[in-house]
Amino acid sequence: MDLRDLTTHFEENDFLFEEGDTGDCAYIIESGSVELSIDKGGRILVIATLGEGDVLGEMALIDKCPRTATARAMEETNTIAIPLDYIEQKIDTADPTVRLFLRLVMERYRDIHARLSHVLESMSPSREKTSKDKINSASGEIENIMTQYMDMQKRINSALSLSTFKATKSSLGEETIKSTRKLVTEEKILKAALENEEFCVHYQPIVELESGKTVGCEALVRWNHPSGKLILPSKFIKKAEVSGLIIDLGYWIAERACQFQARLSREFEQPLFVTINLSGKQFDDISLIKTLSDIMDKTGVDHERIKFEITESLLLDNPEIAGKTLHRLKETKAKLAIDDFGTGYSSFSYLHQFPFDTMKIDRSFIGTMLQDNKSNEITKSLVNLSHDLGMNVVAEGIGSGPEVELLRGYQAEFGQGFYYSKAVAEDAFIKLL
Ligand code: C2E
Ligand code: CA
Ligand code: CA
């Protein structure tokens, strides 16, 4: 993916868009200048001249109404084009309060625009002779509306500026433009990777400690980069979350993992489960439960052989909403695990409110329990706590035989770690079995 993909070039007098068009992108001006005008019964009224760093065309993307002005390049102009689906996804996954505020702002913005059009209309030369008084009162009204408009822009600007905001030529600040460009670019690259099927899913065995038998596996995503490197999730999951692409990527992973479980059920007699990681961002997607349920149905897996892993931090951010979603997820008959347990500094008192089947004890405890008595004691307590709450345990990051011995002594049921195997591709996993 090339950075220049985002740059759109316009010659002098080219139109970026025209009044009435449907909006498919917004623009940040990198160089050059653009004139915004509206057509009032044949009279062209210039409403603004925009330069380097200014943004235009964003309104039509936010509320999907037609363009309310025409934008024309006044000289050779380069812009960064921000596509509609990029903004759409951002809005879809934004905090509901932010969405509400955005809607209110848009309503007021459009209202000001409508009032302005109305006043201009009343001054139109096509109407019967407009009296001097009428023109005067109309000019006063326009001034009034424009002052309100400028005030609103100022307030929005200061509300959205970071404390590090540095004023530049533009109303946005260089930092904001740079980071927007970076985000749009990164998302474009990840999206292309998803479309080009560059992602793949590897599976790490989950083993019954007592018998040493593999009873399931965890699906872990990887990126087969065109450079030939296999990129680990720590390098891209955060970006996918920030950009909102985790929603589509998450469904893609879930589908692959369910297909794999269906294959395991066909090829092996013993029941094997597959676990799927869900990120907090996916919980903001209102169709999460329905879509996951559809994926399980479509792939023909036994829902009880699918387990969703949710990290403790997700519960801390918004326990009430997370709780409701988890209970609905549980109604699909899939199992639930709390992941990386022990790292979230949370109180244990809330745990019983959530319908978890499994606790995954974070590998930071398992990896140090042989040397550090505190880790050892914490691990033992967590196993007991899980059992008291009716959950079974997976010890993560097992690296040696003596760790297995200790964990067996605590009656921990399952384990996972490089001692058994790292995550491997589908066929390699089948061979391991
Ligand atoms: P996680 O869910 O805690 O997954 C376990 C991670 O620990 C995996 O790293 C695994 O390879 C690694 N691991 C397993 N055994 C050992 C061990 O003995 N020693 C050490 N040092 N590491 C071990 P991986 O695959 O790089 O994934 C890192 C994290 O990325 C995952 O942590 C999870 O939070 C996230 N992730 C991975 N795949 C997905 C996915 O499909 N969706 C989402 N939302 N997140 C994912
Ligand atoms: Ca996990
Ligand atoms: Ca984990």
CSV table of C-alpha atoms and ligand atoms in Angstrom, one decimal:
chain,number,residue,atom,x,y,z
A,1,MET,CA,0.0,0.0,0.0
A,2,ASP,CA,1.3,3.3,-1.0
A,3,LEU,CA,0.8,6.5,0.9
A,4,ARG,CA,0.1,8.3,-2.3
A,5,ASP,CA,-3.1,6.3,-2.6
A,6,LEU,CA,-4.8,8.7,-0.3
A,7,THR,CA,-3.7,11.8,-2.1
A,8,THR,CA,-6.0,13.2,-4.7
A,9,HIS,CA,-4.8,15.8,-7.2
A,10,PHE,CA,-7.0,18.5,-8.7
A,11,GLU,CA,-6.1,21.0,-11.5
A,12,GLU,CA,-7.3,24.6,-11.3
A,13,ASN,CA,-11.1,24.8,-11.8
A,14,ASP,CA,-11.6,21.1,-11.2
A,15,PHE,CA,-14.6,20.3,-9.0
A,16,LEU,CA,-14.0,18.3,-5.9
A,17,PHE,CA,-17.7,17.9,-5.6
A,18,GLU,CA,-20.9,19.8,-6.5
A,19,GLU,CA,-24.0,20.8,-4.6
A,20,GLY,CA,-26.5,17.9,-4.5
A,21,ASP,CA,-23.9,15.2,-5.0
A,22,THR,CA,-23.9,12.3,-2.6
A,23,GLY,CA,-20.7,12.4,-0.5
A,24,ASP,CA,-18.3,9.5,-0.8
A,25,CYS,CA,-15.3,11.2,0.9
A,26,ALA,CA,-14.1,14.2,2.9
A,27,TYR,CA,-10.9,16.1,2.0
A,28,ILE,CA,-8.0,17.5,3.9
A,29,ILE,CA,-6.2,20.1,1.8
A,30,GLU,CA,-2.4,19.4,1.7
A,31,SER,CA,-1.6,22.2,-0.7
A,32,GLY,CA,-3.4,24.7,-2.9
A,33,SER,CA,-6.8,26.2,-2.2
A,34,VAL,CA,-10.5,25.4,-2.7
A,35,GLU,CA,-13.5,27.7,-3.0
A,36,LEU,CA,-16.8,26.7,-1.5
A,37,SER,CA,-19.9,28.2,-3.1
A,38,ILE,CA,-23.7,27.7,-3.2
A,39,ASP,CA,-26.0,28.4,-6.1
A,40,LYS,CA,-29.0,30.6,-5.2
A,41,GLY,CA,-31.3,30.6,-8.2
A,42,GLY,CA,-28.4,31.1,-10.6
A,43,ARG,CA,-26.5,33.5,-8.4
A,44,ILE,CA,-23.2,31.9,-7.2
A,45,LEU,CA,-22.5,32.8,-3.7
A,46,VAL,CA,-18.9,32.1,-2.4
A,47,ILE,CA,-19.2,31.0,1.2
A,48,ALA,CA,-15.6,30.2,2.0
A,49,THR,CA,-12.1,29.9,0.7
A,50,LEU,CA,-10.1,27.1,2.2
A,51,GLY,CA,-6.4,26.4,2.3
A,52,GLU,CA,-3.7,24.1,3.5
A,53,GLY,CA,-4.8,22.0,6.4
A,54,ASP,CA,-8.5,22.8,6.1
A,55,VAL,CA,-11.1,20.1,5.9
A,56,LEU,CA,-14.1,20.0,3.7
A,57,GLY,CA,-16.9,17.7,2.7
A,58,GLU,CA,-17.2,16.0,6.1
A,59,MET,CA,-20.8,16.9,6.7
A,60,ALA,CA,-22.2,14.8,3.9
A,61,LEU,CA,-20.2,11.8,5.3
A,62,ILE,CA,-21.5,12.2,8.8
A,63,ASP,CA,-25.3,12.5,8.1
A,64,LYS,CA,-25.3,11.1,4.6
A,65,CYS,CA,-27.3,14.1,3.2
A,66,PRO,CA,-26.4,15.5,-0.2
A,67,ARG,CA,-23.5,18.0,-0.5
A,68,THR,CA,-24.8,21.5,0.4
A,69,ALA,CA,-22.1,23.4,-1.5
A,70,THR,CA,-19.9,23.1,-4.5
A,71,ALA,CA,-16.1,22.8,-4.0
A,72,ARG,CA,-13.8,24.0,-6.8
A,73,ALA,CA,-10.0,24.0,-6.9
A,74,MET,CA,-8.7,27.6,-7.3
A,75,GLU,CA,-5.2,26.4,-8.3
A,76,GLU,CA,-3.4,23.1,-8.5
A,77,THR,CA,-4.5,21.4,-5.3
A,78,ASN,CA,-3.5,18.2,-3.4
A,79,THR,CA,-5.8,16.7,-0.9
A,80,ILE,CA,-6.0,13.6,1.4
A,81,ALA,CA,-9.3,11.9,0.7
A,82,ILE,CA,-10.9,10.2,3.7
A,83,PRO,CA,-13.4,7.6,2.4
A,84,LEU,CA,-17.0,7.3,3.6
A,85,ASP,CA,-16.7,3.8,5.0
A,86,TYR,CA,-13.7,4.9,7.1
A,87,ILE,CA,-15.9,7.5,8.8
A,88,GLU,CA,-18.9,5.2,8.9
A,89,GLN,CA,-17.1,2.6,10.8
A,90,LYS,CA,-15.6,5.2,13.2
A,91,ILE,CA,-19.1,6.5,14.0
A,92,ASP,CA,-20.6,3.0,14.3
A,93,THR,CA,-18.0,2.0,16.9
A,94,ALA,CA,-17.9,5.3,18.7
A,95,ASP,CA,-19.2,5.7,22.3
A,96,PRO,CA,-23.0,6.2,22.1
A,97,THR,CA,-22.7,9.6,23.9
A,98,VAL,CA,-20.3,10.8,21.2
A,99,ARG,CA,-22.7,9.6,18.5
A,100,LEU,CA,-25.5,11.5,20.2
A,101,PHE,CA,-23.5,14.7,20.4
A,102,LEU,CA,-22.4,14.4,16.8
A,103,ARG,CA,-26.0,14.0,15.7
A,104,LEU,CA,-27.0,17.1,17.7
A,105,VAL,CA,-24.1,19.1,16.2
A,106,MET,CA,-25.1,18.1,12.7
A,107,GLU,CA,-28.7,19.1,13.4
A,108,ARG,CA,-27.7,22.5,14.5
A,109,TYR,CA,-25.3,22.9,11.6
A,110,ARG,CA,-27.9,22.0,9.1
A,111,ASP,CA,-30.4,24.2,10.8
A,112,ILE,CA,-28.1,27.2,10.5
A,113,HIS,CA,-27.6,26.3,6.8
A,114,ALA,CA,-31.3,26.1,6.2
A,115,ARG,CA,-31.9,29.5,7.9
A,116,LEU,CA,-29.2,31.1,5.8
A,117,SER,CA,-30.7,29.6,2.6
A,118,HIS,CA,-34.1,31.0,3.6
A,119,VAL,CA,-32.8,34.5,4.1
A,120,LEU,CA,-30.8,34.4,0.9
A,121,GLU,CA,-34.0,33.2,-0.9
A,122,SER,CA,-36.0,36.2,0.4
A,123,MET,CA,-33.3,38.5,-1.2
A,124,SER,CA,-33.4,36.8,-4.5
A,125,PRO,CA,-33.7,39.1,-7.5
A,126,SER,CA,-36.2,36.8,-9.1
A,127,ARG,CA,-38.7,37.8,-6.5
A,128,GLU,CA,-40.7,41.0,-6.8
A,129,LYS,CA,-38.7,44.1,-6.1
A,130,THR,CA,-37.1,43.7,-2.7
A,131,SER,CA,-37.4,46.8,-0.5
A,132,LYS,CA,-34.3,48.5,1.0
A,133,ASP,CA,-35.6,47.8,4.5
A,134,LYS,CA,-36.0,44.1,3.6
A,135,ILE,CA,-32.4,44.0,2.4
A,136,ASN,CA,-31.2,45.7,5.5
A,137,SER,CA,-33.0,43.3,7.8
A,138,ALA,CA,-31.9,40.3,5.7
A,139,SER,CA,-28.2,41.5,5.9
A,140,GLY,CA,-28.6,41.8,9.7
A,141,GLU,CA,-30.1,38.3,9.8
A,142,ILE,CA,-27.2,36.9,7.8
A,143,GLU,CA,-24.7,38.5,10.1
A,144,ASN,CA,-26.5,37.1,13.0
A,145,ILE,CA,-26.5,33.6,11.6
A,146,MET,CA,-22.9,33.8,10.6
A,147,THR,CA,-21.9,34.9,14.1
A,148,GLN,CA,-23.8,31.9,15.5
A,149,TYR,CA,-22.0,29.7,13.0
A,150,MET,CA,-18.6,31.0,13.9
A,151,ASP,CA,-19.3,30.7,17.6
A,152,MET,CA,-20.3,27.1,17.2
A,153,GLN,CA,-17.2,26.3,15.2
A,154,LYS,CA,-15.0,27.9,17.8
A,155,ARG,CA,-16.6,26.0,20.6
A,156,ILE,CA,-16.4,22.7,18.7
A,157,ASN,CA,-12.8,23.4,17.9
A,158,SER,CA,-11.8,24.1,21.5
A,159,ALA,CA,-13.7,21.1,22.7
A,160,LEU,CA,-11.9,18.8,20.3
A,161,SER,CA,-8.4,20.3,20.7
A,162,LEU,CA,-5.9,18.3,22.7
A,163,SER,CA,-3.9,20.0,25.4
A,164,THR,CA,-0.9,19.8,23.1
A,165,PHE,CA,-2.8,21.4,20.3
A,166,LYS,CA,-0.6,23.8,18.4
A,167,ALA,CA,-2.3,26.4,16.2
A,168,THR,CA,-1.0,26.4,12.6
A,169,LYS,CA,-2.2,27.9,9.4
A,170,SER,CA,-5.1,25.5,9.5
A,171,SER,CA,-7.9,25.2,12.0
A,172,LEU,CA,-6.9,21.6,12.8
A,173,GLY,CA,-3.2,21.6,13.8
A,174,GLU,CA,-0.5,19.6,12.1
A,175,GLU,CA,-0.5,16.9,14.7
A,176,THR,CA,-4.2,16.1,14.1
A,177,ILE,CA,-3.7,16.0,10.4
A,178,LYS,CA,-0.6,13.8,10.7
A,179,SER,CA,-2.3,11.3,13.0
A,180,THR,CA,-5.5,11.3,10.9
A,181,ARG,CA,-3.4,10.5,7.8
A,182,LYS,CA,-1.6,7.8,9.7
A,183,LEU,CA,-4.8,6.2,11.0
A,184,VAL,CA,-6.5,6.3,7.6
A,185,THR,CA,-3.4,4.8,6.0
A,186,GLU,CA,-3.0,2.0,8.6
A,187,GLU,CA,-6.6,1.1,8.3
A,188,LYS,CA,-6.4,1.0,4.5
A,189,ILE,CA,-3.4,-1.3,4.7
A,190,LEU,CA,-5.1,-3.7,7.2
A,191,LYS,CA,-8.4,-3.6,5.2
A,192,ALA,CA,-6.5,-4.6,2.1
A,193,ALA,CA,-4.7,-7.3,4.0
A,194,LEU,CA,-8.1,-8.7,5.0
A,195,GLU,CA,-9.5,-8.5,1.5
A,196,ASN,CA,-6.4,-10.1,0.1
A,197,GLU,CA,-6.7,-13.0,2.6
A,198,GLU,CA,-3.3,-12.2,4.1
A,199,PHE,CA,-4.5,-13.1,7.7
A,200,CYS,CA,-4.4,-16.6,8.9
A,201,VAL,CA,-5.3,-18.4,12.1
A,202,HIS,CA,-2.9,-20.6,14.1
A,203,TYR,CA,-4.0,-22.9,16.9
A,204,GLN,CA,-2.2,-23.5,20.2
A,205,PRO,CA,-3.1,-26.8,22.0
A,206,ILE,CA,-4.9,-26.7,25.4
A,207,VAL,CA,-3.9,-29.8,27.3
A,208,GLU,CA,-5.6,-31.7,30.2
A,209,LEU,CA,-2.8,-31.6,32.8
A,210,GLU,CA,-3.6,-35.0,34.4
A,211,SER,CA,-3.6,-37.1,31.2
A,212,GLY,CA,-1.4,-34.8,29.0
A,213,LYS,CA,-4.1,-35.1,26.3
A,214,THR,CA,-4.9,-32.2,24.0
A,215,VAL,CA,-8.6,-31.3,24.6
A,216,GLY,CA,-8.9,-28.1,22.6
A,217,CYS,CA,-7.0,-25.2,21.2
A,218,GLU,CA,-6.9,-21.4,21.2
A,219,ALA,CA,-7.3,-19.6,17.8
A,220,LEU,CA,-4.6,-16.9,17.4
A,221,VAL,CA,-4.5,-14.7,14.4
A,222,ARG,CA,-1.3,-14.0,12.4
A,223,TRP,CA,-0.6,-11.8,9.4
A,224,ASN,CA,1.2,-13.4,6.5
A,225,HIS,CA,2.8,-10.2,5.3
A,226,PRO,CA,3.6,-10.0,1.6
A,227,SER,CA,7.3,-9.4,2.6
A,228,GLY,CA,7.3,-13.0,3.7
A,229,LYS,CA,7.2,-12.3,7.5
A,230,LEU,CA,4.7,-13.8,9.8
A,231,ILE,CA,3.5,-10.8,11.9
A,232,LEU,CA,2.2,-11.5,15.5
A,233,PRO,CA,-1.0,-9.9,16.8
A,234,SER,CA,0.8,-7.5,19.2
A,235,LYS,CA,1.9,-5.6,16.1
A,236,PHE,CA,-1.6,-5.1,14.6
A,237,ILE,CA,-4.5,-5.9,16.9
A,238,LYS,CA,-4.3,-2.5,18.6
A,239,LYS,CA,-4.4,-0.8,15.3
A,240,ALA,CA,-7.3,-2.9,14.1
A,241,GLU,CA,-9.1,-1.9,17.3
A,242,VAL,CA,-8.4,1.8,17.0
A,243,SER,CA,-9.5,1.8,13.3
A,244,GLY,CA,-12.6,-0.3,14.0
A,245,LEU,CA,-11.4,-3.0,11.5
A,246,ILE,CA,-11.4,-5.5,14.4
A,247,ILE,CA,-15.1,-5.9,13.9
A,248,ASP,CA,-14.7,-7.4,10.4
A,249,LEU,CA,-11.4,-9.1,11.2
A,250,GLY,CA,-12.9,-10.5,14.4
A,251,TYR,CA,-15.8,-12.1,12.4
A,252,TRP,CA,-13.4,-13.4,9.8
A,253,ILE,CA,-11.3,-15.1,12.6
A,254,ALA,CA,-14.4,-16.4,14.3
A,255,GLU,CA,-15.6,-18.0,11.0
A,256,ARG,CA,-12.2,-19.6,10.4
A,257,ALA,CA,-12.0,-20.9,13.9
A,258,CYS,CA,-15.5,-22.4,13.7
A,259,GLN,CA,-14.8,-24.0,10.4
A,260,PHE,CA,-11.7,-25.6,12.0
A,261,GLN,CA,-13.7,-26.9,14.9
A,262,ALA,CA,-16.2,-28.4,12.4
A,263,ARG,CA,-13.2,-30.1,10.7
A,264,LEU,CA,-11.9,-31.4,14.1
A,265,SER,CA,-15.4,-32.9,14.9
A,266,ARG,CA,-15.5,-34.6,11.5
A,267,GLU,CA,-12.0,-36.0,11.7
A,268,PHE,CA,-11.7,-37.0,15.3
A,269,GLU,CA,-13.8,-38.9,17.7
A,270,GLN,CA,-12.8,-37.2,20.9
A,271,PRO,CA,-14.6,-33.9,21.5
A,272,LEU,CA,-12.2,-31.0,21.0
A,273,PHE,CA,-13.1,-27.3,21.6
A,274,VAL,CA,-11.8,-24.2,20.0
A,275,THR,CA,-11.5,-20.9,21.8
A,276,ILE,CA,-11.8,-17.5,20.1
A,277,ASN,CA,-10.5,-14.2,21.5
A,278,LEU,CA,-12.9,-11.2,21.5
A,279,SER,CA,-11.6,-7.7,21.9
A,280,GLY,CA,-13.4,-5.0,23.9
A,281,LYS,CA,-14.1,-3.0,20.8
A,282,GLN,CA,-16.2,-5.9,19.4
A,283,PHE,CA,-18.5,-5.5,22.4
A,284,ASP,CA,-19.5,-2.1,21.0
A,285,ASP,CA,-20.9,-3.8,18.0
A,286,ILE,CA,-24.6,-4.2,18.5
A,287,SER,CA,-24.9,-7.1,16.1
A,288,LEU,CA,-22.1,-9.1,17.9
A,289,ILE,CA,-24.2,-11.8,19.4
A,290,LYS,CA,-26.4,-12.3,16.4
A,291,THR,CA,-23.5,-12.5,14.0
A,292,LEU,CA,-21.4,-14.9,16.1
A,293,SER,CA,-24.5,-17.1,16.5
A,294,ASP,CA,-25.1,-17.0,12.7
A,295,ILE,CA,-21.4,-17.9,12.2
A,296,MET,CA,-21.7,-20.9,14.5
A,297,ASP,CA,-24.9,-22.0,12.8
A,298,LYS,CA,-23.5,-21.5,9.3
A,299,THR,CA,-20.3,-23.5,9.9
A,300,GLY,CA,-22.3,-26.3,11.6
A,301,VAL,CA,-20.2,-26.4,14.8
A,302,ASP,CA,-21.6,-27.7,18.1
A,303,HIS,CA,-22.0,-24.3,19.9
A,304,GLU,CA,-20.8,-26.0,23.2
A,305,ARG,CA,-17.4,-26.7,21.6
A,306,ILE,CA,-16.8,-23.0,21.0
A,307,LYS,CA,-15.4,-20.9,23.8
A,308,PHE,CA,-15.1,-17.1,23.7
A,309,GLU,CA,-12.2,-15.5,25.6
A,310,ILE,CA,-12.7,-12.1,27.1
A,311,THR,CA,-10.0,-10.2,29.0
A,312,GLU,CA,-10.5,-9.0,32.5
A,313,SER,CA,-9.9,-5.4,31.4
A,314,LEU,CA,-13.0,-5.4,29.3
A,315,LEU,CA,-15.1,-6.1,32.4
A,316,LEU,CA,-13.4,-3.2,34.3
A,317,ASP,CA,-14.2,-0.6,31.6
A,318,ASN,CA,-17.9,-1.1,31.7
A,319,PRO,CA,-19.0,-4.0,33.9
A,320,GLU,CA,-22.8,-3.5,33.4
A,321,ILE,CA,-22.8,-3.5,29.6
A,322,ALA,CA,-20.2,-6.3,29.5
A,323,GLY,CA,-22.3,-8.4,31.9
A,324,LYS,CA,-25.4,-8.1,29.8
A,325,THR,CA,-23.6,-8.9,26.6
A,326,LEU,CA,-21.9,-11.9,28.2
A,327,HIS,CA,-25.2,-13.3,29.5
A,328,ARG,CA,-26.7,-13.0,25.9
A,329,LEU,CA,-23.6,-14.6,24.5
A,330,LYS,CA,-24.0,-17.5,27.0
A,331,GLU,CA,-27.5,-18.0,25.7
A,332,THR,CA,-26.1,-19.1,22.4
A,333,LYS,CA,-24.8,-22.2,24.4
A,334,ALA,CA,-21.2,-21.2,23.6
A,335,LYS,CA,-18.7,-21.3,26.6
A,336,LEU,CA,-17.0,-18.3,28.1
A,337,ALA,CA,-13.5,-17.8,29.5
A,338,ILE,CA,-12.0,-14.9,31.4
A,339,ASP,CA,-8.5,-14.3,29.9
A,340,ASP,CA,-5.3,-13.0,31.4
A,341,PHE,CA,-6.8,-13.3,34.8
A,342,GLY,CA,-4.9,-11.6,37.6
A,343,THR,CA,-3.5,-8.7,35.5
A,344,GLY,CA,-6.4,-6.4,35.7
A,345,TYR,CA,-6.1,-5.4,39.4
A,346,SER,CA,-9.8,-6.0,39.8
A,347,SER,CA,-11.7,-7.0,42.8
A,348,PHE,CA,-12.7,-10.7,42.9
A,349,SER,CA,-16.1,-9.8,44.4
A,350,TYR,CA,-17.7,-9.1,41.0
A,351,LEU,CA,-16.6,-12.3,39.3
A,352,HIS,CA,-19.7,-14.4,40.3
A,353,GLN,CA,-21.9,-11.9,38.4
A,354,PHE,CA,-20.5,-13.1,35.1
A,355,PRO,CA,-21.3,-16.5,33.5
A,356,PHE,CA,-17.8,-17.7,32.9
A,357,ASP,CA,-17.0,-21.4,32.6
A,358,THR,CA,-13.2,-21.0,32.6
A,359,MET,CA,-10.6,-18.9,34.2
A,360,LYS,CA,-7.3,-18.5,32.3
A,361,ILE,CA,-4.6,-17.6,34.8
A,362,ASP,CA,-2.2,-15.2,33.3
A,363,ARG,CA,1.2,-16.5,32.2
A,364,SER,CA,3.0,-13.9,34.4
A,365,PHE,CA,2.1,-16.0,37.5
A,366,ILE,CA,2.8,-19.4,35.9
A,367,GLY,CA,6.2,-18.3,34.5
A,368,THR,CA,7.4,-17.2,37.9
A,369,MET,CA,5.7,-19.6,40.3
A,370,LEU,CA,8.8,-21.8,40.7
A,371,GLN,CA,11.1,-18.9,41.8
A,372,ASP,CA,8.7,-16.6,43.4
A,373,ASN,CA,6.6,-17.8,46.4
A,374,LYS,CA,4.1,-15.0,46.0
A,375,SER,CA,3.3,-16.0,42.4
A,376,ASN,CA,3.0,-19.6,43.6
A,377,GLU,CA,0.5,-18.6,46.3
A,378,ILE,CA,-1.5,-16.4,44.0
A,379,THR,CA,-1.8,-19.2,41.5
A,380,LYS,CA,-2.9,-21.7,44.1
A,381,SER,CA,-5.5,-19.1,45.4
A,382,LEU,CA,-6.8,-18.4,41.9
A,383,VAL,CA,-7.3,-22.1,41.2
A,384,ASN,CA,-9.3,-22.5,44.4
A,385,LEU,CA,-11.3,-19.3,43.7
A,386,SER,CA,-12.2,-20.6,40.3
A,387,HIS,CA,-13.4,-23.9,41.7
A,388,ASP,CA,-15.4,-22.2,44.4
A,389,LEU,CA,-17.1,-20.2,41.7
A,390,GLY,CA,-17.8,-23.3,39.6
A,391,MET,CA,-15.2,-22.6,36.9
A,392,ASN,CA,-12.4,-24.8,35.6
A,393,VAL,CA,-8.9,-23.4,35.1
A,394,VAL,CA,-6.4,-23.1,32.2
A,395,ALA,CA,-2.9,-22.2,33.3
A,396,GLU,CA,-1.3,-20.1,30.5
A,397,GLY,CA,2.3,-20.0,29.5
A,398,ILE,CA,3.5,-23.3,30.9
A,399,GLY,CA,7.2,-23.6,30.1
A,400,SER,CA,8.4,-26.7,32.0
A,401,GLY,CA,7.5,-30.1,33.6
A,402,PRO,CA,8.0,-28.9,37.2
A,403,GLU,CA,5.3,-26.2,36.6
A,404,VAL,CA,2.9,-28.9,35.4
A,405,GLU,CA,3.6,-30.9,38.6
A,406,LEU,CA,2.8,-28.0,40.8
A,407,LEU,CA,-0.3,-27.2,38.9
A,408,ARG,CA,-1.5,-30.8,39.0
A,409,GLY,CA,-1.0,-30.6,42.8
A,410,TYR,CA,-3.4,-27.6,42.9
A,411,GLN,CA,-5.9,-29.5,40.8
A,412,ALA,CA,-5.8,-27.1,37.9
A,413,GLU,CA,-7.5,-28.9,35.1
A,414,PHE,CA,-5.9,-27.5,31.9
A,415,GLY,CA,-2.7,-25.9,30.7
A,416,GLN,CA,-1.3,-24.2,27.6
A,417,GLY,CA,2.2,-23.1,26.8
A,418,PHE,CA,5.4,-23.6,24.8
A,419,TYR,CA,6.2,-26.6,27.0
A,420,TYR,CA,3.4,-28.4,25.1
A,421,SER,CA,3.5,-26.5,21.8
A,422,LYS,CA,3.4,-23.0,20.3
A,423,ALA,CA,0.5,-22.1,18.1
A,424,VAL,CA,0.7,-23.8,14.7
A,425,ALA,CA,-1.2,-23.8,11.4
A,426,GLU,CA,-4.3,-26.1,10.9
A,427,ASP,CA,-2.6,-29.0,9.3
A,428,ALA,CA,0.3,-29.0,11.8
A,429,PHE,CA,-2.2,-29.0,14.6
A,430,ILE,CA,-4.0,-32.1,13.1
A,431,LYS,CA,-0.6,-33.8,12.9
A,432,LEU,CA,0.1,-32.9,16.6
A,433,LEU,CA,-3.1,-34.7,17.5
B,1,C2E,P1,-3.6,-14.2,24.6
B,1,C2E,O1,-5.0,-14.3,24.3
B,1,C2E,O2,-3.2,-14.2,26.1
B,1,C2E,O3,-2.9,-15.4,23.8
B,1,C2E,C1,-1.8,-16.1,24.3
B,1,C2E,C2,-0.5,-15.6,23.8
B,1,C2E,O4,0.5,-16.1,24.6
B,1,C2E,C3,-0.2,-15.9,22.4
B,1,C2E,O5,0.5,-14.9,21.8
B,1,C2E,C4,0.6,-17.2,22.6
B,1,C2E,O6,1.4,-17.5,21.4
B,1,C2E,C5,1.5,-16.8,23.7
B,1,C2E,N1,2.0,-17.9,24.5
B,1,C2E,C6,1.4,-19.1,24.6
B,1,C2E,N2,2.2,-19.9,25.3
B,1,C2E,C7,3.3,-19.2,25.7
B,1,C2E,C8,4.4,-19.5,26.5
B,1,C2E,O7,4.6,-20.6,27.0
B,1,C2E,N3,5.3,-18.4,26.7
B,1,C2E,C9,5.1,-17.2,26.1
B,1,C2E,N4,6.0,-16.3,26.3
B,1,C2E,N5,4.0,-16.9,25.3
B,1,C2E,C10,3.1,-17.9,25.2
B,1,C2E,P2,0.1,-14.2,20.4
B,1,C2E,O8,-0.5,-15.2,19.5
B,1,C2E,O9,1.2,-13.4,20.0
B,1,C2E,O10,-1.1,-13.3,20.9
B,1,C2E,C11,-0.9,-12.2,21.7
B,1,C2E,C12,-2.2,-11.6,22.1
B,1,C2E,O11,-2.9,-11.0,20.9
B,1,C2E,C13,-3.2,-12.6,22.6
B,1,C2E,O12,-3.0,-12.9,24.0
B,1,C2E,C14,-4.5,-11.9,22.4
B,1,C2E,O13,-4.7,-10.9,23.4
B,1,C2E,C15,-4.3,-11.2,21.1
B,1,C2E,N6,-4.8,-12.0,20.0
B,1,C2E,C16,-4.3,-13.0,19.4
B,1,C2E,N7,-5.2,-13.5,18.5
B,1,C2E,C17,-6.3,-12.7,18.6
B,1,C2E,C18,-7.6,-12.7,17.9
B,1,C2E,O14,-7.8,-13.6,17.0
B,1,C2E,N8,-8.4,-11.8,18.2
B,1,C2E,C19,-8.2,-10.9,19.2
B,1,C2E,N9,-9.1,-9.9,19.5
B,1,C2E,N10,-7.0,-10.8,19.9
B,1,C2E,C20,-6.1,-11.8,19.5
B,2,CA,CA,-6.6,-15.5,24.8
B,3,CA,CA,-4.2,-15.0,27.8
